[in-house]
Amino acid sequence: MLLEVAGVTKWFGEGPARTPALRDISFRVEHNEMLYIVGPSGSGKTTLLSVISGILRPNSGTVRVEGKDIWALSADALADFRLNTLGFVFQDYHLFPRLTTLENVAVPLILRRIPWDRCLQKAAEVLKIVELADKGALTPQRLSGGEQQRVAIARAIVAEPDLLILDEPTASLDGDTGKRIVSFVRNEVLNERRAIIVVTHDDRIYPYASRIMQMEDGRITQLPESGQ
Ligand SMILES: Nc1ncnc2c1ncn2[C@@H]1O[C@H](COP(=O)(O)OP(=O)(O)OP(=O)(O)O)[C@@H](O)[C@H]1O
Ligand SMILES: [Mg+2]
């Protein structure tokens, strides 16, 4: 098992303003599995991804990745986990505006102190996979929304993370491009040491899922079947 989420709750605000976003969430993700999380807007999907990826501390419950309780780690160890184990594509991309497309993709490798030439070479290879080989020298503001989304995907997969997390990765892509990119990502990333979690509203990419989990109002409404 790669990921085990057990009894996770998260609320925002305090007192009368307190809003529950996650209510007692438990599920597992196995190696070599591509799990989709679907559900209405506001049901807690992005909040759940933030808790799993060490961005947002839950009010209770545990998140274990490869057996390690990530919320029990020191700040340094948590940063290390996020750098070395995780790849994340945010719903709103979060690209660095002053870096070129190629440099944006190279950032996770640069942070790992890999030699500069090798970083750029590897980043160029991954830009090719997302069909942006010719846009490497441009800054993000000169790219379309769909192109920025593909840069964010390239940046998330470049360092070969064990757990890849994608929040609405095809929202700005047309149907064919979305399917092509997701199928590329699946083929490139998924293996017996790795897993992918995708939050999506896009039913055109459902065929690529190993399993689909539903959320509603902070709860899992449809429990995943065991196995794949
Ligand atoms: N930082 C925050 N402060 C207060 N409330 C928040 C915060 N982040 C999320 N929420 C609330 O938590 C609930 C779940 O939000 P979340 O972003 O996880 O939903 P979502 O399922 O990702 O929705 P969408 O499909 O629109 O992206 C919502 O009611 C939202 O208003
Ligand atoms: Mg969201």
mmCIF file of C-alpha atoms and ligand atoms in Angstrom:
data_model
loop_
_atom_site.group_PDB
_atom_site.id
_atom_site.type_symbol
_atom_site.label_atom_id
_atom_site.label_comp_id
_atom_site.label_asym_id
_atom_site.label_seq_id
_atom_site.Cartn_x
_atom_site.Cartn_y
_atom_site.Cartn_z
ATOM 1 C CA MET A 1 0.000 0.000 0.000
ATOM 2 C CA LEU A 2 1.367 3.420 -0.942
ATOM 3 C CA LEU A 3 -1.101 5.707 0.865
ATOM 4 C CA GLU A 4 -3.349 5.154 3.861
ATOM 5 C CA VAL A 5 -5.700 7.919 5.001
ATOM 6 C CA ALA A 6 -7.449 7.109 8.290
ATOM 7 C CA GLY A 7 -10.126 9.088 10.125
ATOM 8 C CA VAL A 8 -9.150 12.458 8.669
ATOM 9 C CA THR A 9 -11.241 15.482 9.628
ATOM 10 C CA LYS A 10 -10.603 19.104 8.731
ATOM 11 C CA TRP A 11 -12.623 22.212 9.478
ATOM 12 C CA PHE A 12 -12.106 25.872 8.704
ATOM 13 C CA GLY A 13 -12.874 28.719 11.110
ATOM 14 C CA GLU A 14 -13.825 28.472 14.777
ATOM 15 C CA GLY A 15 -16.961 28.838 16.889
ATOM 16 C CA PRO A 16 -20.214 29.532 15.035
ATOM 17 C CA ALA A 17 -18.243 30.167 11.816
ATOM 18 C CA ARG A 18 -16.744 26.683 11.922
ATOM 19 C CA THR A 19 -17.262 24.830 8.606
ATOM 20 C CA PRO A 20 -16.395 21.166 8.301
ATOM 21 C CA ALA A 21 -14.609 20.413 5.010
ATOM 22 C CA LEU A 22 -13.578 16.768 5.647
ATOM 23 C CA ARG A 23 -15.564 14.457 7.937
ATOM 24 C CA ASP A 24 -13.871 11.225 8.925
ATOM 25 C CA ILE A 25 -12.254 10.280 5.627
ATOM 26 C CA SER A 26 -10.556 6.876 5.319
ATOM 27 C CA PHE A 27 -9.255 5.131 2.195
ATOM 28 C CA ARG A 28 -6.140 3.523 0.729
ATOM 29 C CA VAL A 29 -4.231 3.765 -2.510
ATOM 30 C CA GLU A 30 -2.198 0.794 -3.719
ATOM 31 C CA HIS A 31 0.972 0.894 -5.804
ATOM 32 C CA ASN A 32 0.332 0.891 -9.556
ATOM 33 C CA GLU A 33 -3.105 2.397 -9.038
ATOM 34 C CA MET A 34 -4.649 5.506 -10.604
ATOM 35 C CA LEU A 35 -7.410 6.624 -8.223
ATOM 36 C CA TYR A 36 -9.900 9.284 -9.303
ATOM 37 C CA ILE A 37 -11.757 11.436 -6.802
ATOM 38 C CA VAL A 38 -14.959 12.989 -8.133
ATOM 39 C CA GLY A 39 -17.706 15.021 -6.495
ATOM 40 C CA PRO A 40 -19.523 18.363 -6.587
ATOM 41 C CA SER A 41 -17.804 21.721 -6.151
ATOM 42 C CA GLY A 42 -17.135 22.401 -2.459
ATOM 43 C CA SER A 43 -17.265 18.709 -1.469
ATOM 44 C CA GLY A 44 -13.708 18.820 -0.082
ATOM 45 C CA LYS A 45 -11.599 17.369 -2.894
ATOM 46 C CA THR A 46 -8.863 20.024 -2.962
ATOM 47 C CA THR A 47 -8.826 20.148 0.845
ATOM 48 C CA LEU A 48 -8.249 16.380 0.917
ATOM 49 C CA LEU A 49 -5.390 16.629 -1.599
ATOM 50 C CA SER A 50 -3.793 19.398 0.503
ATOM 51 C CA VAL A 51 -3.956 17.210 3.614
ATOM 52 C CA ILE A 52 -2.449 14.210 1.774
ATOM 53 C CA SER A 53 0.369 16.275 0.332
ATOM 54 C CA GLY A 54 1.536 17.875 3.557
ATOM 55 C CA ILE A 55 0.224 21.376 2.773
ATOM 56 C CA LEU A 56 -2.711 21.529 5.222
ATOM 57 C CA ARG A 57 -2.625 19.906 8.658
ATOM 58 C CA PRO A 58 -5.809 17.914 9.481
ATOM 59 C CA ASN A 59 -7.642 18.454 12.787
ATOM 60 C CA SER A 60 -7.554 14.709 13.403
ATOM 61 C CA GLY A 61 -6.649 11.458 11.670
ATOM 62 C CA THR A 62 -3.494 10.187 10.009
ATOM 63 C CA VAL A 63 -1.967 10.179 6.526
ATOM 64 C CA ARG A 64 0.620 7.471 5.926
ATOM 65 C CA VAL A 65 2.726 7.434 2.772
ATOM 66 C CA GLU A 66 4.876 4.316 2.375
ATOM 67 C CA GLY A 67 4.068 3.613 6.034
ATOM 68 C CA LYS A 68 5.326 7.028 7.200
ATOM 69 C CA ASP A 69 2.916 9.225 9.200
ATOM 70 C CA ILE A 70 3.565 12.496 7.338
ATOM 71 C CA TRP A 71 1.933 14.778 9.937
ATOM 72 C CA ALA A 72 4.240 13.361 12.637
ATOM 73 C CA LEU A 73 7.358 14.405 10.666
ATOM 74 C CA SER A 74 9.513 17.406 11.589
ATOM 75 C CA ALA A 75 9.154 20.474 9.340
ATOM 76 C CA ASP A 76 12.409 19.543 7.563
ATOM 77 C CA ALA A 77 11.398 15.926 7.031
ATOM 78 C CA LEU A 78 8.003 17.060 5.716
ATOM 79 C CA ALA A 79 9.677 19.425 3.234
ATOM 80 C CA ASP A 80 11.926 16.556 2.212
ATOM 81 C CA PHE A 81 8.911 14.282 1.694
ATOM 82 C CA ARG A 82 7.223 16.922 -0.471
ATOM 83 C CA LEU A 83 10.357 17.371 -2.568
ATOM 84 C CA ASN A 84 11.356 13.737 -2.999
ATOM 85 C CA THR A 85 8.189 11.644 -2.894
ATOM 86 C CA LEU A 86 5.459 13.879 -4.220
ATOM 87 C CA GLY A 87 4.475 15.539 -7.488
ATOM 88 C CA PHE A 88 1.572 17.988 -7.389
ATOM 89 C CA VAL A 89 -0.436 19.802 -10.060
ATOM 90 C CA PHE A 90 -2.529 22.588 -8.516
ATOM 91 C CA GLN A 91 -5.982 23.492 -9.794
ATOM 92 C CA ASP A 92 -4.634 26.961 -10.665
ATOM 93 C CA TYR A 93 -1.174 25.822 -11.911
ATOM 94 C CA HIS A 94 1.102 28.018 -9.679
ATOM 95 C CA LEU A 95 3.768 28.488 -12.343
ATOM 96 C CA PHE A 96 6.688 30.843 -11.642
ATOM 97 C CA PRO A 97 5.925 33.929 -13.766
ATOM 98 C CA ARG A 98 9.521 35.071 -14.188
ATOM 99 C CA LEU A 99 10.934 31.724 -15.276
ATOM 100 C CA THR A 100 10.690 30.312 -18.781
ATOM 101 C CA THR A 101 8.583 27.233 -19.446
ATOM 102 C CA LEU A 102 11.720 25.083 -19.563
ATOM 103 C CA GLU A 103 13.014 26.520 -16.260
ATOM 104 C CA ASN A 104 9.606 26.034 -14.596
ATOM 105 C CA VAL A 105 9.721 22.341 -15.479
ATOM 106 C CA ALA A 106 13.337 22.058 -14.265
ATOM 107 C CA VAL A 107 12.664 23.525 -10.780
ATOM 108 C CA PRO A 108 12.102 20.216 -8.895
ATOM 109 C CA LEU A 109 15.400 18.898 -10.303
ATOM 110 C CA ILE A 110 17.276 22.122 -9.489
ATOM 111 C CA LEU A 111 16.004 21.878 -5.894
ATOM 112 C CA ARG A 112 17.499 18.384 -5.747
ATOM 113 C CA ARG A 113 20.876 19.881 -6.685
ATOM 114 C CA ILE A 114 21.126 17.972 -9.940
ATOM 115 C CA PRO A 115 23.654 19.609 -12.333
ATOM 116 C CA TRP A 116 22.091 22.470 -14.317
ATOM 117 C CA ASP A 117 22.718 20.993 -17.801
ATOM 118 C CA ARG A 118 21.125 17.715 -16.803
ATOM 119 C CA CYS A 119 18.105 19.563 -15.309
ATOM 120 C CA LEU A 120 17.464 21.441 -18.539
ATOM 121 C CA GLN A 121 18.002 18.349 -20.658
ATOM 122 C CA LYS A 122 15.529 16.288 -18.611
ATOM 123 C CA ALA A 123 13.036 19.205 -18.526
ATOM 124 C CA ALA A 124 13.213 19.412 -22.332
ATOM 125 C CA GLU A 125 12.463 15.678 -22.622
ATOM 126 C CA VAL A 126 9.359 16.028 -20.447
ATOM 127 C CA LEU A 127 8.193 19.169 -22.277
ATOM 128 C CA LYS A 128 8.206 17.033 -25.410
ATOM 129 C CA ILE A 129 5.924 14.474 -23.728
ATOM 130 C CA VAL A 130 3.345 17.193 -22.995
ATOM 131 C CA GLU A 131 3.680 18.454 -26.578
ATOM 132 C CA LEU A 132 5.298 21.787 -25.729
ATOM 133 C CA ALA A 133 8.842 21.238 -27.042
ATOM 134 C CA ASP A 134 8.669 24.484 -29.041
ATOM 135 C CA LYS A 135 7.522 26.688 -26.119
ATOM 136 C CA GLY A 136 10.456 26.142 -23.745
ATOM 137 C CA ALA A 137 11.829 29.691 -24.043
ATOM 138 C CA LEU A 138 8.510 31.487 -23.340
ATOM 139 C CA THR A 139 7.319 32.708 -19.943
ATOM 140 C CA PRO A 140 3.943 31.350 -18.708
ATOM 141 C CA GLN A 141 2.014 34.568 -19.440
ATOM 142 C CA ARG A 142 2.615 33.968 -23.156
ATOM 143 C CA LEU A 143 1.012 30.513 -23.009
ATOM 144 C CA SER A 144 -2.675 29.601 -23.221
ATOM 145 C CA GLY A 145 -4.455 28.152 -20.158
ATOM 146 C CA GLY A 146 -4.213 24.639 -21.563
ATOM 147 C CA GLU A 147 -0.512 25.089 -22.287
ATOM 148 C CA GLN A 148 0.118 26.340 -18.733
ATOM 149 C CA GLN A 149 -1.737 23.308 -17.426
ATOM 150 C CA ARG A 150 0.574 21.038 -19.422
ATOM 151 C CA VAL A 151 3.669 22.868 -18.080
ATOM 152 C CA ALA A 152 2.364 22.235 -14.546
ATOM 153 C CA ILE A 153 1.926 18.532 -15.390
ATOM 154 C CA ALA A 154 5.449 18.369 -16.847
ATOM 155 C CA ARG A 155 6.876 19.988 -13.694
ATOM 156 C CA ALA A 156 5.035 17.490 -11.491
ATOM 157 C CA ILE A 157 6.337 14.406 -13.324
ATOM 158 C CA VAL A 158 9.895 15.502 -14.141
ATOM 159 C CA ALA A 159 11.433 14.208 -10.901
ATOM 160 C CA GLU A 160 9.592 10.866 -11.067
ATOM 161 C CA PRO A 161 7.580 11.134 -7.825
ATOM 162 C CA ASP A 162 6.214 8.010 -6.092
ATOM 163 C CA LEU A 163 2.872 9.729 -5.549
ATOM 164 C CA LEU A 164 1.577 12.058 -8.252
ATOM 165 C CA ILE A 165 -1.414 14.215 -7.344
ATOM 166 C CA LEU A 166 -3.371 16.078 -10.014
ATOM 167 C CA ASP A 167 -6.178 18.533 -9.196
ATOM 168 C CA GLU A 168 -8.373 18.948 -12.309
ATOM 169 C CA PRO A 169 -5.499 18.310 -14.735
ATOM 170 C CA THR A 170 -7.633 18.511 -17.882
ATOM 171 C CA ALA A 171 -9.976 21.398 -16.993
ATOM 172 C CA SER A 172 -8.431 23.723 -19.610
ATOM 173 C CA LEU A 173 -7.691 21.101 -22.236
ATOM 174 C CA ASP A 174 -9.898 20.066 -25.143
ATOM 175 C CA GLY A 175 -11.178 16.475 -25.046
ATOM 176 C CA ASP A 176 -8.550 14.911 -27.296
ATOM 177 C CA THR A 177 -5.581 16.705 -25.710
ATOM 178 C CA GLY A 178 -6.883 15.849 -22.233
ATOM 179 C CA LYS A 179 -7.159 12.155 -23.052
ATOM 180 C CA ARG A 180 -3.752 12.104 -24.745
ATOM 181 C CA ILE A 181 -2.021 13.814 -21.790
ATOM 182 C CA VAL A 182 -3.688 11.624 -19.148
ATOM 183 C CA SER A 183 -2.870 8.475 -21.064
ATOM 184 C CA PHE A 184 0.775 9.666 -21.454
ATOM 185 C CA VAL A 185 0.979 10.433 -17.733
ATOM 186 C CA ARG A 186 -0.491 7.055 -16.870
ATOM 187 C CA ASN A 187 1.994 5.219 -19.092
ATOM 188 C CA GLU A 188 4.989 7.291 -18.018
ATOM 189 C CA VAL A 189 4.329 7.419 -14.290
ATOM 190 C CA LEU A 190 2.418 4.353 -13.189
ATOM 191 C CA ASN A 191 4.405 1.306 -12.076
ATOM 192 C CA GLU A 192 4.749 -1.047 -9.117
ATOM 193 C CA ARG A 193 6.506 1.616 -7.026
ATOM 194 C CA ARG A 194 4.196 4.519 -7.816
ATOM 195 C CA ALA A 195 0.572 5.705 -7.798
ATOM 196 C CA ILE A 196 -1.514 8.616 -9.080
ATOM 197 C CA ILE A 197 -4.491 10.453 -7.559
ATOM 198 C CA VAL A 198 -6.610 12.582 -9.897
ATOM 199 C CA VAL A 199 -9.420 14.943 -8.920
ATOM 200 C CA THR A 200 -11.591 15.563 -11.943
ATOM 201 C CA HIS A 201 -14.998 16.537 -13.295
ATOM 202 C CA ASP A 202 -14.026 15.337 -16.759
ATOM 203 C CA ASP A 203 -15.816 12.076 -17.572
ATOM 204 C CA ARG A 204 -13.918 11.797 -20.869
ATOM 205 C CA ILE A 205 -10.875 10.644 -18.889
ATOM 206 C CA TYR A 206 -12.754 8.166 -16.648
ATOM 207 C CA PRO A 207 -11.642 5.193 -18.787
ATOM 208 C CA TYR A 208 -8.054 5.683 -17.554
ATOM 209 C CA ALA A 209 -8.953 5.293 -13.861
ATOM 210 C CA SER A 210 -8.134 2.125 -11.904
ATOM 211 C CA ARG A 211 -10.851 3.113 -9.444
ATOM 212 C CA ILE A 212 -13.246 6.044 -8.916
ATOM 213 C CA MET A 213 -14.075 7.393 -5.453
ATOM 214 C CA GLN A 214 -16.897 9.863 -4.864
ATOM 215 C CA MET A 215 -17.052 12.687 -2.326
ATOM 216 C CA GLU A 216 -20.000 14.709 -1.147
ATOM 217 C CA ASP A 217 -20.112 17.289 1.635
ATOM 218 C CA GLY A 218 -16.764 16.199 3.105
ATOM 219 C CA ARG A 219 -17.543 12.479 3.084
ATOM 220 C CA ILE A 220 -16.758 9.563 0.826
ATOM 221 C CA THR A 221 -20.138 8.570 -0.546
ATOM 222 C CA GLN A 222 -19.024 5.637 -2.565
ATOM 223 C CA LEU A 223 -16.392 3.451 -0.986
ATOM 224 C CA PRO A 224 -13.705 2.200 -3.342
ATOM 225 C CA GLU A 225 -13.762 -1.512 -4.081
ATOM 226 C CA SER A 226 -10.721 -3.360 -2.831
ATOM 227 C CA GLY A 227 -8.011 -4.241 -5.336
ATOM 228 C CA GLN A 228 -7.987 -2.790 -8.860
HETATM 229 N N1 LIG B 1 -8.894 28.168 3.282
HETATM 230 C C1 LIG B 1 -10.193 27.980 3.490
HETATM 231 N N2 LIG B 1 -10.858 28.692 4.440
HETATM 232 C C2 LIG B 1 -12.165 28.499 4.686
HETATM 233 N N3 LIG B 1 -12.918 27.590 4.045
HETATM 234 C C3 LIG B 1 -12.332 26.852 3.085
HETATM 235 C C4 LIG B 1 -10.939 27.007 2.759
HETATM 236 N N4 LIG B 1 -10.631 26.117 1.773
HETATM 237 C C5 LIG B 1 -11.776 25.450 1.498
HETATM 238 N N5 LIG B 1 -12.794 25.874 2.277
HETATM 239 C C6 LIG B 1 -14.171 25.347 2.283
HETATM 240 O O1 LIG B 1 -14.117 23.931 2.370
HETATM 241 C C7 LIG B 1 -15.049 23.319 1.498
HETATM 242 C C8 LIG B 1 -14.351 22.380 0.535
HETATM 243 O O2 LIG B 1 -13.560 23.143 -0.380
HETATM 244 P P1 LIG B 1 -12.642 22.451 -1.493
HETATM 245 O O3 LIG B 1 -11.840 23.513 -2.130
HETATM 246 O O4 LIG B 1 -11.899 21.331 -0.877
HETATM 247 O O5 LIG B 1 -13.737 21.877 -2.500
HETATM 248 P P2 LIG B 1 -13.553 21.141 -3.910
HETATM 249 O O6 LIG B 1 -14.272 19.842 -3.813
HETATM 250 O O7 LIG B 1 -12.112 21.100 -4.282
HETATM 251 O O8 LIG B 1 -14.355 22.106 -4.906
HETATM 252 P P3 LIG B 1 -14.060 22.468 -6.465
HETATM 253 O O9 LIG B 1 -14.576 21.308 -7.267
HETATM 254 O O10 LIG B 1 -14.886 23.704 -6.673
HETATM 255 O O11 LIG B 1 -12.603 22.711 -6.628
HETATM 256 C C9 LIG B 1 -15.803 24.453 0.838
HETATM 257 O O12 LIG B 1 -16.993 24.675 1.549
HETATM 258 C C10 LIG B 1 -14.868 25.641 0.974
HETATM 259 O O13 LIG B 1 -15.590 26.845 1.022
HETATM 260 MG MG MG B 2 -11.004 21.930 -5.831
#
